[in-house]
């Protein structure tokens, strides 16, 4: 389906863990431990910590999948703060 031999072929193609060291531009990634889709077990820490890695991965305890919300009455996304801290660090 869609040009892939099977589901394993698809996962091998879309998985970034084995491709991280090919990224040559400094990149920041934010992940949440409680992500229901790609939980903490899928964060490629080993690859990101390699000596020639250009990746910085930050993880939070909460944030779910693509949300990273804060506030009870008027929730808003808080992910811009760590992103800007990373840019300022550079």
mmCIF file of C-alpha atoms in Angstrom:
data_model
loop_
_atom_site.group_PDB
_atom_site.id
_atom_site.type_symbol
_atom_site.label_atom_id
_atom_site.label_comp_id
_atom_site.label_asym_id
_atom_site.label_seq_id
_atom_site.Cartn_x
_atom_site.Cartn_y
_atom_site.Cartn_z
ATOM 1 C CA UNK A 1 0.000 0.000 0.000
ATOM 2 C CA UNK A 2 1.298 3.463 -0.933
ATOM 3 C CA UNK A 3 4.478 1.915 -2.308
ATOM 4 C CA UNK A 4 5.592 0.098 0.855
ATOM 5 C CA UNK A 5 6.108 -3.666 0.962
ATOM 6 C CA UNK A 6 4.499 -3.987 4.403
ATOM 7 C CA UNK A 7 3.972 -2.111 7.644
ATOM 8 C CA UNK A 8 7.577 -2.780 8.725
ATOM 9 C CA UNK A 9 8.871 -1.199 5.507
ATOM 10 C CA UNK A 10 6.700 1.862 6.210
ATOM 11 C CA UNK A 11 7.936 2.179 9.808
ATOM 12 C CA UNK A 12 11.549 1.836 8.711
ATOM 13 C CA UNK A 13 11.006 4.637 6.216
ATOM 14 C CA UNK A 14 9.304 7.097 8.604
ATOM 15 C CA UNK A 15 11.347 6.370 11.738
ATOM 16 C CA UNK A 16 13.805 9.194 12.468
ATOM 17 C CA UNK A 17 15.964 7.444 15.070
ATOM 18 C CA UNK A 18 18.340 5.932 12.554
ATOM 19 C CA UNK A 19 18.428 9.137 10.490
ATOM 20 C CA UNK A 20 19.176 11.640 13.258
ATOM 21 C CA UNK A 21 22.915 11.648 12.692
ATOM 22 C CA UNK A 22 22.320 12.650 9.062
ATOM 23 C CA UNK A 23 20.800 15.959 10.223
ATOM 24 C CA UNK A 24 23.527 18.556 9.802
ATOM 25 C CA UNK A 25 21.551 21.632 10.902
ATOM 26 C CA UNK A 26 21.209 22.367 14.615
ATOM 27 C CA UNK A 27 17.710 21.142 15.519
ATOM 28 C CA UNK A 28 15.609 21.349 18.687
ATOM 29 C CA UNK A 29 12.968 18.715 19.449
ATOM 30 C CA UNK A 30 10.419 18.803 22.259
ATOM 31 C CA UNK A 31 8.695 15.659 23.489
ATOM 32 C CA UNK A 32 6.344 14.802 26.338
ATOM 33 C CA UNK A 33 6.757 11.716 28.509
ATOM 34 C CA UNK A 34 2.977 11.296 28.602
ATOM 35 C CA UNK A 35 2.609 11.407 24.799
ATOM 36 C CA UNK A 36 0.015 8.788 23.883
ATOM 37 C CA UNK A 37 1.307 8.340 20.318
ATOM 38 C CA UNK A 38 5.097 8.519 20.627
ATOM 39 C CA UNK A 39 5.855 8.077 24.311
ATOM 40 C CA UNK A 40 9.117 8.433 26.149
ATOM 41 C CA UNK A 41 10.358 5.021 25.008
ATOM 42 C CA UNK A 42 10.534 6.363 21.442
ATOM 43 C CA UNK A 43 12.721 9.393 22.196
ATOM 44 C CA UNK A 44 16.049 8.686 20.448
ATOM 45 C CA UNK A 45 18.289 9.877 23.285
ATOM 46 C CA UNK A 46 21.267 7.702 22.378
ATOM 47 C CA UNK A 47 21.424 9.095 18.850
ATOM 48 C CA UNK A 48 20.911 12.682 20.028
ATOM 49 C CA UNK A 49 23.756 12.325 22.542
ATOM 50 C CA UNK A 50 26.240 11.069 19.946
ATOM 51 C CA UNK A 51 29.351 13.277 19.633
ATOM 52 C CA UNK A 52 28.536 14.354 16.068
ATOM 53 C CA UNK A 53 24.809 14.946 16.671
ATOM 54 C CA UNK A 54 23.234 18.315 15.839
ATOM 55 C CA UNK A 55 20.056 17.476 17.772
ATOM 56 C CA UNK A 56 18.923 18.798 21.149
ATOM 57 C CA UNK A 57 15.927 16.944 22.602
ATOM 58 C CA UNK A 58 13.999 18.291 25.573
ATOM 59 C CA UNK A 59 11.358 16.216 27.322
ATOM 60 C CA UNK A 60 8.616 17.263 29.685
ATOM 61 C CA UNK A 61 6.575 15.160 32.099
ATOM 62 C CA UNK A 62 3.313 16.497 30.685
ATOM 63 C CA UNK A 63 2.259 17.764 27.304
ATOM 64 C CA UNK A 64 0.488 14.860 25.612
ATOM 65 C CA UNK A 65 0.715 14.670 21.826
ATOM 66 C CA UNK A 66 1.437 18.001 20.124
ATOM 67 C CA UNK A 67 -0.233 20.023 22.880
ATOM 68 C CA UNK A 68 2.095 21.245 25.646
ATOM 69 C CA UNK A 69 -0.733 23.264 27.206
ATOM 70 C CA UNK A 70 -0.794 25.147 30.492
ATOM 71 C CA UNK A 71 -3.463 27.082 32.363
ATOM 72 C CA UNK A 72 -6.830 25.952 33.667
ATOM 73 C CA UNK A 73 -9.263 28.717 32.805
ATOM 74 C CA UNK A 74 -7.651 29.888 29.566
ATOM 75 C CA UNK A 75 -5.209 27.181 28.422
ATOM 76 C CA UNK A 76 -2.410 28.192 26.097
ATOM 77 C CA UNK A 77 0.618 26.528 24.560
ATOM 78 C CA UNK A 78 3.806 26.954 26.548
ATOM 79 C CA UNK A 79 6.224 25.321 24.100
ATOM 80 C CA UNK A 80 7.382 28.677 22.634
ATOM 81 C CA UNK A 81 9.294 29.386 25.878
ATOM 82 C CA UNK A 82 11.732 26.435 25.666
ATOM 83 C CA UNK A 83 12.032 26.969 21.915
ATOM 84 C CA UNK A 84 13.083 30.588 22.441
ATOM 85 C CA UNK A 85 15.486 29.571 25.215
ATOM 86 C CA UNK A 86 17.137 27.226 22.718
ATOM 87 C CA UNK A 87 17.380 29.962 20.078
ATOM 88 C CA UNK A 88 18.874 32.376 22.614
ATOM 89 C CA UNK A 89 21.366 29.690 23.676
ATOM 90 C CA UNK A 90 22.557 29.381 20.081
#
